[in-house]
């Protein structure tokens, strides 16, 4: 690797990787796990929920300050059609009935739930069993599909009417006006009227009058702001132990935890959080939240829901000695949307495992595979309905070989990817553009094979690449759309950062040992591959880079980091490596800070495409990323703007972003966070590690950032020993989820 000495004048020649001195000692290290440190550490949940991040970054201690983000759902700013319908059903149903006096032990999952949780669980299971059509629980007048059956052998039509693109919920002007009156009475800014009406529905004004703390459902609103609003409306009636307040706080804490990837939280952690908000009796507050249906209760390590009296029952069994000799049971609290998603996903995966034709003979296809690992994957897919495949970038050729082999066997095989860039790489590997689609396009119906008469995807083999990016709700929607007998292969690199949404589906499936796990033996080549492989096992190796594949650029402070990054992208990398600026991606730890994406994008725009920003801060030719929904990042460039909105060119696809959505969903894209860059690669990558990024470093962050460059990697290094220390000592922090024990408890006799 080439290292530039500290203190050297930051002139273009000094930045040139070709003129620096050889230094094989210092490589790159791992930033902290953004998923878990606060709000995904330095990157925060805002990598995936752009609006929520900008609101929190701008807020002060004053309750009247308004958040910057756009309107959205209280849980997920942009929901799919199915999720939106489920959320609407939850709002309309009655609260859970009062907890029963009798105390009982653990029960089968969902067996004693009532209210919305029981109704939704019954709905999911009724659809899955075929007792009721999928649209029986929705309001939209769609023709009911027939009960589920196995996938037909004949290819289905490849056209399907696709649902409307995901759009944030928008309140009517009348509802927003009514909410504005209530907000004015409580001293809250009128700018919250639209977001509040969108989050709480048409009855938002009445809901806020009855329960002012429901303002916490608006993304970006903090508890102290909701408290100020409630005091203004309720006066002397307002207190820290108000049941409405404690219920809203419990829900808010779980929503915040979901932004960090958790689908549930330890009850002790929730109680501690309530105590921090001056709640006198956090234990009673949690029990009340459970009784009111705000949260569900579960035992950790088991697939059973705990009765609503669990909190009190635990203490009593300890006192009377009935279970005095047993290990204490860890109690988890979770929102019903994630609980139902995990249960549905676990049941669906078990269905695929047990409905697969086990006697398929793919021996010849495996023997003709291009590599031993590809052959092993083909053999595993022949004998199992669910297979996990893990490996680096080069290992992506193995799922591609499986898709090609399945085609040769006359099967309908399809691959899905997280990004359009991943789609390009997969179609190149398979050699058939019709064999791959992005996961978002598949689920929305925008492209892909369409659905059969039963509403299932018309595929026999589905390969999901970039599987670590799957959150639990998306995975549940996907698996529910697969017919009995379909083979599902989850493939990805376990070393990269996890999903933007809640859950850790890929890791949980691997840990549960519910299916065959094929580990690729195909290493990533070259100095970058060697460096990244070392990072994956917690080491920061010295690598020889005779072709200047890896270059270290030491810096002392953030201003120098920004200056040298601009020089690398604009001058040094194009001249010395031959990669133009348009094909070089800058990656940094977070959006804020003196060398975050905001500062770097401003400096890079000034150098590469200066302009007045007359289109909402953008000019034609600006490099941008469009975030149509949390976790989805679509790179593109600005073409023009008019009354319809901002016109973008996203990898050859024309996209028009409405004016009211530009601020929330479009950002300059010369510099990205590692979360945003996951699932994509560029010919060259410049990773920026300013001194204030040390706390955001972890092994998964560094692994993800350093593996984004195909031919060249430059590291603007200002964190000293924090980099190797993060690689060695800061692995990915665990997310609290229930999927693994749910999978372990399900009967999977054919798992190996």
XYZ file of C-alpha atoms in Angstrom:
752
model
C 0.000 0.000 0.000
C 1.114 3.561 -0.552
C 1.200 5.860 2.466
C 1.567 9.612 2.371
C 3.587 10.995 5.290
C 1.861 13.215 7.821
C 2.330 16.903 7.409
C 3.109 16.700 3.713
C 1.689 19.624 1.787
C -1.691 18.581 0.388
C -0.891 19.384 -3.213
C -2.094 17.257 -6.106
C 1.294 15.657 -6.574
C 1.449 14.628 -2.955
C -2.014 13.098 -3.290
C -1.023 11.095 -6.340
C -0.930 7.404 -5.379
C 1.730 6.933 -8.016
C 4.224 9.240 -6.313
C 3.769 8.187 -2.692
C 6.080 5.869 -0.823
C 5.362 2.198 -0.262
C 3.945 1.376 3.168
C 2.645 -2.109 3.760
C 2.225 -1.695 7.488
C -0.936 0.316 7.939
C -4.156 -0.745 6.349
C -7.693 0.147 7.174
C -9.678 -0.731 10.269
C -13.254 -1.088 11.289
C -15.544 1.666 12.368
C -17.971 0.929 15.170
C -21.208 -0.879 14.614
C -23.505 1.836 13.390
C -26.500 -0.408 13.945
C -26.233 -0.377 17.671
C -24.343 2.567 19.010
C -27.157 4.885 19.903
C -28.895 5.332 16.620
C -26.653 3.112 14.537
C -23.608 4.802 16.008
C -22.309 7.659 13.891
C -24.417 6.806 10.897
C -27.500 6.299 12.981
C -30.768 5.015 11.748
C -30.731 7.970 9.409
C -28.756 6.041 6.811
C -32.015 4.283 6.291
C -34.536 6.811 7.597
C -33.258 10.058 6.161
C -36.092 12.198 7.434
C -35.844 11.092 11.054
C -32.135 11.839 11.129
C -32.388 15.385 9.875
C -35.090 16.138 12.426
C -33.075 14.889 15.363
C -29.889 16.593 14.243
C -31.667 19.938 14.196
C -33.736 19.708 17.373
C -32.943 21.563 20.605
C -34.218 21.197 24.138
C -37.192 23.431 23.428
C -40.430 21.566 23.054
C -41.611 23.918 20.344
C -38.793 23.241 17.887
C -40.007 21.541 14.777
C -38.418 18.468 13.203
C -37.122 18.677 9.662
C -38.249 15.341 8.341
C -41.146 14.745 6.058
C -44.446 13.253 7.211
C -44.505 9.508 7.666
C -45.852 6.590 9.621
C -44.912 6.608 13.313
C -43.127 3.317 12.877
C -41.928 3.333 9.277
C -42.095 6.583 7.263
C -42.786 4.751 4.006
C -44.849 1.571 4.139
C -45.688 -0.993 1.556
C -49.299 -1.503 0.595
C -49.720 -4.557 2.828
C -48.013 -2.958 5.809
C -50.135 0.156 5.505
C -53.299 -1.911 5.496
C -52.205 -3.846 8.576
C -51.347 -0.630 10.363
C -54.766 0.773 9.525
C -56.432 -2.338 10.917
C -54.482 -1.965 14.151
C -55.655 1.599 14.576
C -59.325 0.673 14.095
C -59.483 -2.331 16.363
C -60.248 -2.193 20.054
C -57.454 -2.256 22.640
C -56.612 -5.498 24.338
C -59.146 -6.450 27.046
C -58.164 -6.100 30.701
C -55.657 -8.699 31.788
C -57.246 -11.733 33.370
C -57.016 -12.316 37.076
C -55.776 -15.862 36.794
C -52.052 -16.316 36.375
C -50.998 -19.026 33.989
C -47.716 -20.316 32.673
C -46.250 -19.883 29.194
C -48.648 -20.554 26.382
C -48.343 -21.373 22.732
C -47.401 -18.398 20.612
C -50.407 -16.162 20.184
C -52.824 -18.611 21.843
C -54.024 -16.180 24.508
C -53.637 -12.886 22.755
C -56.666 -10.677 22.344
C -57.566 -7.462 20.613
C -55.492 -6.382 17.592
C -52.674 -8.797 18.234
C -54.988 -11.821 18.223
C -56.950 -10.527 15.234
C -53.851 -9.891 13.158
C -52.254 -13.197 14.118
C -55.456 -15.005 13.168
C -55.487 -13.112 9.884
C -51.921 -14.094 9.055
C -52.499 -17.751 9.889
C -55.835 -17.887 8.080
C -54.220 -16.571 4.901
C -51.246 -18.908 5.267
C -53.436 -21.984 5.803
C -55.668 -21.094 2.863
C -58.809 -20.714 4.975
C -59.255 -17.141 3.785
C -57.951 -15.206 0.785
C -55.221 -12.641 1.388
C -57.496 -9.680 0.628
C -60.222 -10.713 3.076
C -58.661 -8.541 5.753
C -58.201 -5.437 3.639
C -60.524 -2.770 2.402
C -59.364 -2.639 -1.205
C -61.805 -4.264 -3.647
C -59.530 -6.847 -5.212
C -60.708 -10.174 -6.520
C -59.989 -12.951 -4.039
C -57.343 -15.476 -5.034
C -57.879 -19.169 -4.637
C -56.403 -21.019 -1.641
C -52.669 -21.586 -1.827
C -51.381 -24.595 -3.664
C -48.018 -25.728 -4.887
C -46.384 -23.775 -7.669
C -47.646 -24.911 -11.090
C -45.240 -26.582 -13.432
C -46.134 -24.472 -16.444
C -44.590 -21.024 -16.644
C -46.955 -18.254 -15.663
C -47.399 -15.036 -17.545
C -44.639 -12.524 -16.864
C -46.971 -9.553 -16.732
C -48.831 -8.439 -13.649
C -50.590 -5.254 -12.687
C -48.162 -3.619 -10.329
C -49.360 -1.683 -7.303
C -48.720 2.010 -7.032
C -45.223 3.004 -5.969
C -44.605 3.368 -2.262
C -45.676 6.816 -1.135
C -45.761 8.317 2.340
C -49.206 8.746 3.829
C -50.510 12.244 3.134
C -53.246 13.763 5.276
C -56.169 15.679 3.861
C -56.054 19.484 4.142
C -59.065 19.383 6.465
C -57.375 16.939 8.851
C -54.164 18.949 8.829
C -56.092 22.157 9.570
C -57.856 20.540 12.527
C -54.574 19.278 13.896
C -53.009 22.707 13.460
C -55.664 24.179 15.790
C -54.877 21.596 18.480
C -51.140 22.128 18.087
C -51.577 25.887 18.420
C -53.464 25.363 21.661
C -50.537 23.379 23.000
C -47.855 25.755 21.791
C -46.487 23.289 19.252
C -45.309 24.502 15.829
C -47.861 24.435 13.057
C -45.373 22.684 10.781
C -46.138 19.494 12.712
C -49.771 19.511 11.531
C -49.143 17.614 8.312
C -46.837 14.970 9.827
C -49.158 14.466 12.814
C -52.244 14.095 10.656
C -50.392 11.667 8.387
C -49.135 9.604 11.316
C -52.375 9.491 13.313
C -54.951 9.467 10.539
C -58.034 11.547 9.865
C -58.985 11.552 13.551
C -55.642 12.984 14.593
C -57.059 16.169 16.116
C -59.426 14.318 18.441
C -56.726 11.792 19.287
C -54.290 14.528 20.310
C -56.899 16.286 22.454
C -57.630 13.031 24.270
C -53.997 11.924 24.494
C -51.415 14.672 23.807
C -48.531 12.203 24.134
C -49.585 10.605 20.882
C -47.541 13.400 19.363
C -44.599 11.031 19.983
C -45.871 9.023 17.018
C -44.626 11.808 14.735
C -41.073 11.035 13.565
C -38.497 13.283 15.193
C -40.628 14.421 18.148
C -38.864 13.856 21.479
C -40.455 13.028 24.872
C -39.607 16.457 26.308
C -41.419 18.074 23.379
C -44.491 15.887 23.854
C -44.406 16.641 27.599
C -44.422 20.375 26.920
C -47.337 19.991 24.533
C -49.266 17.894 27.070
C -48.660 20.395 29.894
C -50.007 23.197 27.744
C -53.164 21.239 26.901
C -53.860 19.450 30.194
C -52.475 21.819 32.781
C -52.702 20.406 36.318
C -54.027 17.090 35.014
C -50.636 16.368 33.438
C -48.243 14.205 35.455
C -45.211 11.961 34.866
C -47.154 8.815 35.761
C -50.125 9.488 33.511
C -50.957 6.155 31.888
C -51.197 7.826 28.511
C -47.685 9.190 28.924
C -46.111 5.933 30.085
C -47.778 3.951 27.300
C -46.527 6.424 24.702
C -43.014 6.294 26.164
C -42.922 2.491 26.026
C -43.998 2.520 22.404
C -41.517 5.294 21.576
C -38.616 3.375 23.126
C -39.466 0.265 21.127
C -39.753 2.290 17.936
C -36.335 3.811 18.603
C -34.943 0.340 19.262
C -36.329 -0.820 15.909
C -34.283 1.899 14.202
C -31.219 0.243 15.735
C -32.298 -3.171 14.443
C -34.037 -4.657 17.495
C -37.394 -6.374 17.151
C -37.772 -6.582 20.931
C -36.187 -5.173 24.091
C -35.408 -6.624 27.499
C -38.137 -5.586 29.930
C -35.480 -4.406 32.386
C -34.100 -2.058 29.749
C -37.551 -0.611 29.135
C -38.125 -0.129 32.859
C -34.757 1.598 33.187
C -35.662 3.883 30.301
C -38.964 4.807 31.940
C -37.168 5.608 35.179
C -34.974 8.003 33.204
C -38.131 9.836 32.161
C -39.206 10.333 35.805
C -41.795 7.539 35.881
C -42.314 6.656 39.568
C -43.182 2.964 39.128
C -41.688 1.686 35.847
C -42.769 -1.900 36.556
C -46.418 -0.927 36.879
C -46.108 1.249 33.781
C -44.842 -1.708 31.754
C -47.680 -3.919 33.013
C -50.190 -1.259 32.063
C -48.681 -0.931 28.580
C -48.998 -4.693 28.138
C -52.595 -4.657 29.377
C -53.463 -1.847 26.978
C -52.004 -3.711 23.991
C -49.172 -1.272 23.416
C -46.627 -4.114 23.565
C -46.528 -7.889 23.674
C -44.507 -9.935 26.182
C -42.281 -12.910 25.378
C -39.817 -15.180 27.095
C -36.333 -15.041 25.628
C -35.160 -18.327 24.144
C -38.701 -19.612 23.690
C -41.342 -19.264 21.021
C -44.137 -18.724 23.494
C -45.898 -15.511 24.303
C -46.122 -14.781 28.000
C -49.454 -13.998 29.602
C -50.243 -10.395 30.333
C -49.588 -11.029 34.021
C -45.990 -12.140 33.433
C -44.401 -9.233 35.240
C -46.234 -9.935 38.472
C -46.159 -13.702 38.035
C -42.367 -13.744 37.874
C -42.059 -12.104 41.262
C -44.668 -14.318 42.891
C -43.158 -17.575 41.652
C -39.851 -16.408 43.047
C -41.437 -15.638 46.416
C -43.379 -18.863 46.862
C -40.422 -20.937 45.742
C -42.289 -22.769 43.026
C -39.498 -21.996 40.597
C -36.840 -20.874 43.041
C -34.184 -23.244 41.751
C -34.629 -22.340 38.092
C -32.641 -19.820 36.107
C -34.393 -16.441 35.906
C -36.385 -16.028 32.723
C -35.495 -13.065 30.521
C -38.639 -11.224 29.518
C -38.789 -9.366 26.211
C -41.193 -6.668 25.129
C -42.024 -6.168 21.469
C -44.364 -4.316 19.156
C -46.976 -6.519 17.554
C -45.902 -5.613 13.988
C -42.467 -7.154 14.507
C -43.761 -10.050 16.603
C -46.201 -11.030 13.897
C -43.584 -10.583 11.184
C -41.132 -12.882 12.976
C -43.769 -15.544 13.643
C -45.026 -15.375 10.069
C -41.479 -15.577 8.719
C -40.573 -18.540 10.917
C -43.722 -20.430 9.928
C -43.165 -19.612 6.259
C -39.556 -20.799 6.281
C -40.585 -24.026 7.988
C -43.270 -24.484 5.332
C -40.679 -24.167 2.557
C -38.344 -26.600 4.297
C -41.007 -29.248 4.740
C -42.842 -28.874 1.418
C -39.800 -29.198 -0.824
C -39.322 -32.179 -3.107
C -36.352 -33.893 -1.471
C -35.642 -36.452 -4.180
C -34.607 -34.118 -6.996
C -31.605 -35.352 -8.941
C -29.344 -32.459 -9.919
C -26.178 -34.556 -10.014
C -25.256 -33.722 -13.592
C -25.869 -30.006 -13.054
C -23.658 -30.030 -9.964
C -20.919 -31.891 -11.806
C -20.946 -29.269 -14.563
C -20.700 -26.360 -12.104
C -17.831 -23.903 -12.709
C -16.379 -24.369 -9.203
C -16.536 -26.863 -6.323
C -18.431 -24.376 -4.156
C -20.976 -23.815 -6.914
C -21.440 -27.563 -7.213
C -21.962 -27.846 -3.473
C -24.589 -25.112 -3.589
C -26.440 -26.816 -6.451
C -26.484 -30.135 -4.570
C -27.771 -28.439 -1.417
C -30.553 -26.688 -3.333
C -31.582 -29.985 -4.910
C -32.288 -31.558 -1.536
C -33.613 -28.673 0.569
C -36.314 -26.048 0.343
C -34.212 -23.503 2.214
C -30.450 -23.030 1.833
C -28.091 -20.384 3.202
C -25.005 -19.481 1.179
C -22.261 -17.168 2.442
C -19.186 -15.711 0.813
C -17.548 -12.537 -0.492
C -17.868 -10.710 -3.774
C -16.319 -13.489 -5.882
C -18.716 -15.985 -4.326
C -21.628 -14.249 -6.057
C -20.731 -16.338 -9.106
C -22.012 -19.426 -7.268
C -25.671 -18.330 -6.929
C -25.432 -17.205 -10.558
C -24.299 -20.738 -11.496
C -27.232 -22.167 -9.532
C -29.696 -19.985 -11.450
C -28.186 -21.064 -14.766
C -28.262 -24.726 -13.701
C -31.906 -24.468 -12.671
C -32.750 -22.992 -16.055
C -31.011 -25.940 -17.669
C -33.254 -28.261 -15.656
C -36.371 -26.521 -16.982
C -37.113 -24.714 -13.722
C -38.207 -21.121 -13.312
C -35.271 -19.621 -11.430
C -34.899 -15.986 -10.443
C -32.288 -13.975 -8.566
C -32.959 -10.811 -6.570
C -30.531 -8.149 -5.376
C -30.569 -5.229 -2.964
C -29.504 -2.588 -5.502
C -29.527 -1.850 -9.210
C -25.738 -2.154 -9.201
C -26.023 -5.635 -7.704
C -28.616 -6.423 -10.360
C -26.158 -5.461 -13.098
C -23.457 -7.684 -11.643
C -25.812 -10.640 -11.250
C -27.232 -10.421 -14.767
C -23.686 -10.238 -16.148
C -22.777 -13.382 -14.212
C -25.883 -15.311 -15.283
C -25.829 -14.007 -18.837
C -29.585 -13.513 -18.932
C -31.136 -10.104 -18.113
C -34.485 -11.746 -17.448
C -33.075 -13.913 -14.674
C -32.664 -11.185 -12.067
C -34.595 -8.305 -10.530
C -34.187 -6.033 -7.542
C -36.069 -7.202 -4.472
C -38.051 -3.986 -4.221
C -39.221 -4.318 -7.841
C -40.172 -7.962 -7.270
C -42.277 -7.197 -4.193
C -43.956 -4.172 -5.739
C -44.724 -5.993 -8.980
C -42.776 -3.469 -11.004
C -40.832 -6.271 -12.679
C -40.228 -9.973 -12.328
C -42.193 -13.090 -13.224
C -45.525 -11.914 -11.814
C -47.786 -13.962 -9.574
C -49.764 -17.091 -10.261
C -53.473 -17.579 -9.687
C -52.872 -18.109 -5.964
C -50.974 -14.851 -5.528
C -47.577 -16.540 -5.259
C -44.540 -15.646 -7.342
C -44.326 -17.807 -10.446
C -40.889 -19.230 -9.611
C -39.503 -22.621 -8.642
C -36.138 -21.384 -7.357
C -35.634 -17.938 -5.818
C -32.112 -16.756 -4.979
C -31.879 -13.699 -2.718
C -28.465 -12.053 -2.910
C -27.366 -9.400 -0.407
C -29.454 -11.312 2.141
C -27.914 -9.502 5.157
C -29.862 -6.436 3.990
C -33.188 -8.239 4.555
C -35.198 -6.844 7.464
C -37.784 -9.056 9.133
C -40.874 -7.393 7.658
C -39.572 -7.509 4.091
C -38.487 -11.114 4.555
C -41.904 -12.076 5.892
C -43.626 -10.465 2.899
C -41.277 -12.280 0.540
C -41.672 -15.731 2.085
C -45.447 -15.372 2.291
C -45.386 -14.814 -1.490
C -43.674 -18.143 -2.212
C -45.726 -21.215 -3.055
C -45.253 -24.565 -1.381
C -42.372 -26.420 -2.981
C -40.440 -23.304 -3.945
C -36.728 -23.445 -3.170
C -35.370 -20.350 -1.410
C -31.639 -19.612 -1.291
C -30.424 -16.772 0.953
C -26.974 -15.652 -0.136
C -24.734 -12.922 1.189
C -21.591 -11.805 2.949
C -21.994 -12.175 6.732
C -19.244 -9.615 7.341
C -21.144 -6.581 6.025
C -23.405 -4.222 7.942
C -26.896 -5.478 8.703
C -30.268 -4.429 7.400
C -31.633 -0.923 7.598
C -34.855 -2.173 9.151
C -35.443 -4.197 12.285
C -34.219 -7.780 12.520
C -31.188 -9.852 11.552
C -32.797 -12.418 9.286
C -29.680 -13.757 7.562
C -27.698 -14.157 10.785
C -30.651 -15.680 12.657
C -31.290 -18.290 9.970
C -27.616 -19.264 10.010
C -27.504 -19.428 13.804
C -30.676 -21.521 14.036
C -29.159 -24.327 11.908
C -32.605 -24.808 10.407
C -31.240 -25.550 6.929
C -28.048 -26.423 5.035
C -25.377 -23.711 5.109
C -22.939 -23.644 2.205
C -19.805 -21.608 2.923
C -17.999 -20.550 -0.245
C -14.336 -21.470 -0.630
C -13.814 -18.865 -3.356
C -11.677 -15.999 -2.005
C -11.798 -12.429 -3.244
C -8.629 -11.798 -5.283
C -6.028 -9.038 -5.157
C -4.778 -6.741 -2.403
C -8.253 -5.399 -1.621
C -9.635 -8.922 -1.296
C -6.735 -9.911 0.970
C -7.212 -6.826 3.133
C -10.971 -7.307 3.470
C -10.598 -11.022 4.254
C -8.259 -10.148 7.099
C -10.681 -7.567 8.450
C -13.407 -10.191 8.421
C -11.502 -12.278 10.989
C -10.499 -9.307 13.110
C -7.065 -8.595 11.688
C -5.636 -5.622 9.819
C -3.034 -7.280 7.593
C -0.142 -5.763 5.716
C -0.814 -6.180 2.020
C 1.439 -5.702 -0.968
C -0.148 -3.379 -3.530
C 2.257 -3.120 -6.494
C -0.456 -1.598 -8.666
C -1.438 0.969 -6.030
C -4.647 -0.932 -5.380
C -4.618 0.244 -1.728
C -3.333 3.675 -0.670
C -3.276 5.245 2.803
C -3.453 9.051 3.048
C -2.738 10.216 6.630
C -4.412 13.420 7.815
C -4.373 15.308 11.093
C -7.738 17.060 11.199
C -11.114 17.075 9.488
C -10.469 20.057 7.250
C -7.420 18.366 5.822
C -9.445 15.173 5.368
C -12.012 17.030 3.248
C -9.298 18.766 1.216
C -7.400 15.578 0.443
C -10.584 13.668 -0.373
C -11.485 16.249 -3.029
C -7.976 16.030 -4.478
C -8.128 12.240 -4.632
C -11.491 12.167 -6.396
C -10.828 15.066 -8.762
C -7.136 14.613 -9.566
C -5.089 11.773 -8.131
C -7.258 8.711 -8.712
C -8.211 9.657 -12.304
C -4.594 10.422 -13.212
C -2.744 7.628 -11.413
C -5.325 4.834 -11.406
C -7.283 5.709 -14.531
C -10.677 5.730 -12.788
C -12.712 8.877 -13.585
C -14.333 10.920 -10.839
C -17.776 9.700 -11.885
C -16.732 6.115 -11.027
C -15.129 6.959 -7.679
C -17.292 6.769 -4.565
C -16.499 8.515 -1.283
C -17.631 6.696 1.881
C -17.583 8.192 5.362
C -18.906 7.309 8.799
C -21.940 9.575 9.104
C -23.890 12.441 7.608
C -23.005 15.085 10.185
C -19.676 16.347 11.454
C -16.888 18.277 9.819
C -16.105 15.440 7.412
C -19.498 13.757 7.098
C -21.420 13.247 3.895
C -22.941 16.737 4.055
C -19.594 18.521 4.264
C -17.915 16.238 1.734
C -20.741 16.539 -0.775
C -20.638 20.332 -0.541
C -16.885 20.365 -1.205
C -17.111 17.819 -4.024
C -19.983 19.665 -5.712
C -18.025 22.900 -5.624
C -15.095 21.202 -7.335
C -16.846 18.799 -9.716
C -20.153 20.496 -10.610
C -20.357 24.046 -9.229
C -23.672 25.815 -9.499
C -26.247 27.866 -7.609
C -28.415 24.888 -6.703
C -31.450 26.480 -8.290
C -33.499 23.272 -8.134
C -33.910 22.936 -4.384
C -30.152 22.888 -3.903
C -29.452 20.777 -6.982
C -28.167 21.537 -10.484
C -28.191 19.477 -13.692
C -25.306 17.031 -13.577
C -25.264 16.729 -9.789
C -24.572 13.229 -8.519
C -27.376 12.245 -6.131
C -28.987 9.364 -4.303
C -32.742 8.917 -4.196
C -34.179 7.296 -1.054
C -37.762 6.326 -1.988
C -38.171 4.349 1.252
C -36.040 3.678 4.333
C -33.190 1.332 3.448
C -33.521 1.832 -0.309
C -30.791 3.955 -1.883
C -30.885 4.525 -5.646
C -27.882 6.385 -7.157
C -28.532 8.758 -10.021
C -27.882 12.198 -11.467
C -29.990 15.310 -11.840
C -31.354 15.937 -15.349
C -33.692 18.888 -14.855
C -36.582 20.211 -12.796
C -40.029 21.583 -13.565
C -43.465 21.860 -12.018
C -43.688 18.071 -11.775
C -40.575 17.838 -9.628
C -36.898 16.917 -9.860
C -36.042 14.728 -12.852
C -33.355 12.112 -12.211
C -31.549 9.561 -14.330
C -31.088 6.479 -12.139
C -29.010 3.941 -14.073
C -30.916 4.640 -17.260
C -34.320 4.825 -15.577
C -36.107 8.182 -15.485
C -37.397 9.098 -12.033
C -39.426 12.180 -11.138
C -39.380 13.171 -7.473
C -42.271 15.498 -6.530
C -41.226 18.887 -5.208
C -42.572 18.199 -1.728
C -40.470 14.998 -1.492
C -37.143 16.349 -2.755
C -35.832 17.616 0.569
C -36.656 14.383 2.392
C -35.669 11.820 -0.232
C -32.871 13.246 -2.424
C -29.292 13.953 -1.345
C -26.074 14.671 -3.115
C -24.326 11.387 -3.750
C -20.599 11.944 -4.233
C -20.211 10.882 -0.592
C -22.285 8.177 1.096
C -22.339 6.432 4.444
C -21.360 2.771 4.556
C -24.968 1.774 5.210
C -26.050 3.560 2.060
C -23.235 1.974 0.061
C -24.023 -1.598 1.158
C -24.906 -3.834 -1.780
C -23.130 -1.591 -4.317
C -19.572 -1.419 -5.683
C -17.595 1.094 -7.715
C -14.298 0.884 -9.655
C -12.668 3.056 -6.960
C -13.610 3.943 -3.389
C -12.236 6.634 -1.091
C -12.976 5.887 2.586
C -12.733 8.935 4.853
C -11.924 8.416 8.539
C -11.570 11.807 10.261
C -10.523 11.969 13.893
C -14.069 12.436 15.186
C -15.126 9.178 13.493
C -13.267 6.936 15.946
C -16.348 6.232 18.071
C -18.292 5.144 15.001
C -15.854 2.467 13.879
C -16.503 -1.265 14.059
C -15.378 -4.321 12.187
C -18.578 -4.578 10.068
C -18.378 -0.884 9.175
C -14.763 -1.116 8.011
C -15.414 -4.416 6.237
C -18.335 -2.874 4.344
C -16.589 0.398 3.478
C -13.285 -1.137 2.403
C -14.926 -3.738 0.175
C -16.822 -1.209 -1.980
C -13.884 -0.595 -4.357
C -13.335 -3.041 -7.207
C -9.942 -1.818 -8.485
C -8.745 0.797 -6.032
C -9.151 1.793 -2.382
C -7.844 5.021 -0.860
C -8.143 5.518 2.905
C -8.019 9.084 4.204
C -6.818 8.094 7.639
C -7.063 10.343 10.673
C -8.086 7.996 13.503
C -4.647 6.611 14.404
C -4.870 3.360 16.376
C -8.656 3.477 16.620
C -8.782 1.771 13.233
C -6.883 -1.459 14.019
C -8.436 -1.470 17.498
C -11.944 -1.360 16.015
C -11.140 -4.201 13.607
C -9.798 -6.378 16.405
C -12.087 -5.461 19.273
C -15.404 -4.024 18.038
C -17.455 -6.716 16.315
C -21.065 -6.248 15.328
C -23.240 -5.798 18.374
C -26.096 -8.240 18.700
C -29.603 -7.175 17.811
C -32.337 -8.442 20.097
C -34.646 -10.564 17.952
C -36.902 -13.589 18.359
C -36.488 -15.236 14.956
C -33.701 -17.618 15.944
C -35.561 -19.298 18.861
C -38.725 -19.386 16.781
C -36.871 -21.270 14.042
C -35.161 -23.586 16.523
C -38.515 -24.518 18.037
C -40.154 -25.400 14.725
C -39.991 -28.967 13.415
C -37.456 -29.132 10.597
C -36.580 -32.841 10.396
C -34.705 -32.497 7.144
C -32.366 -29.697 8.290
C -28.707 -30.605 8.202
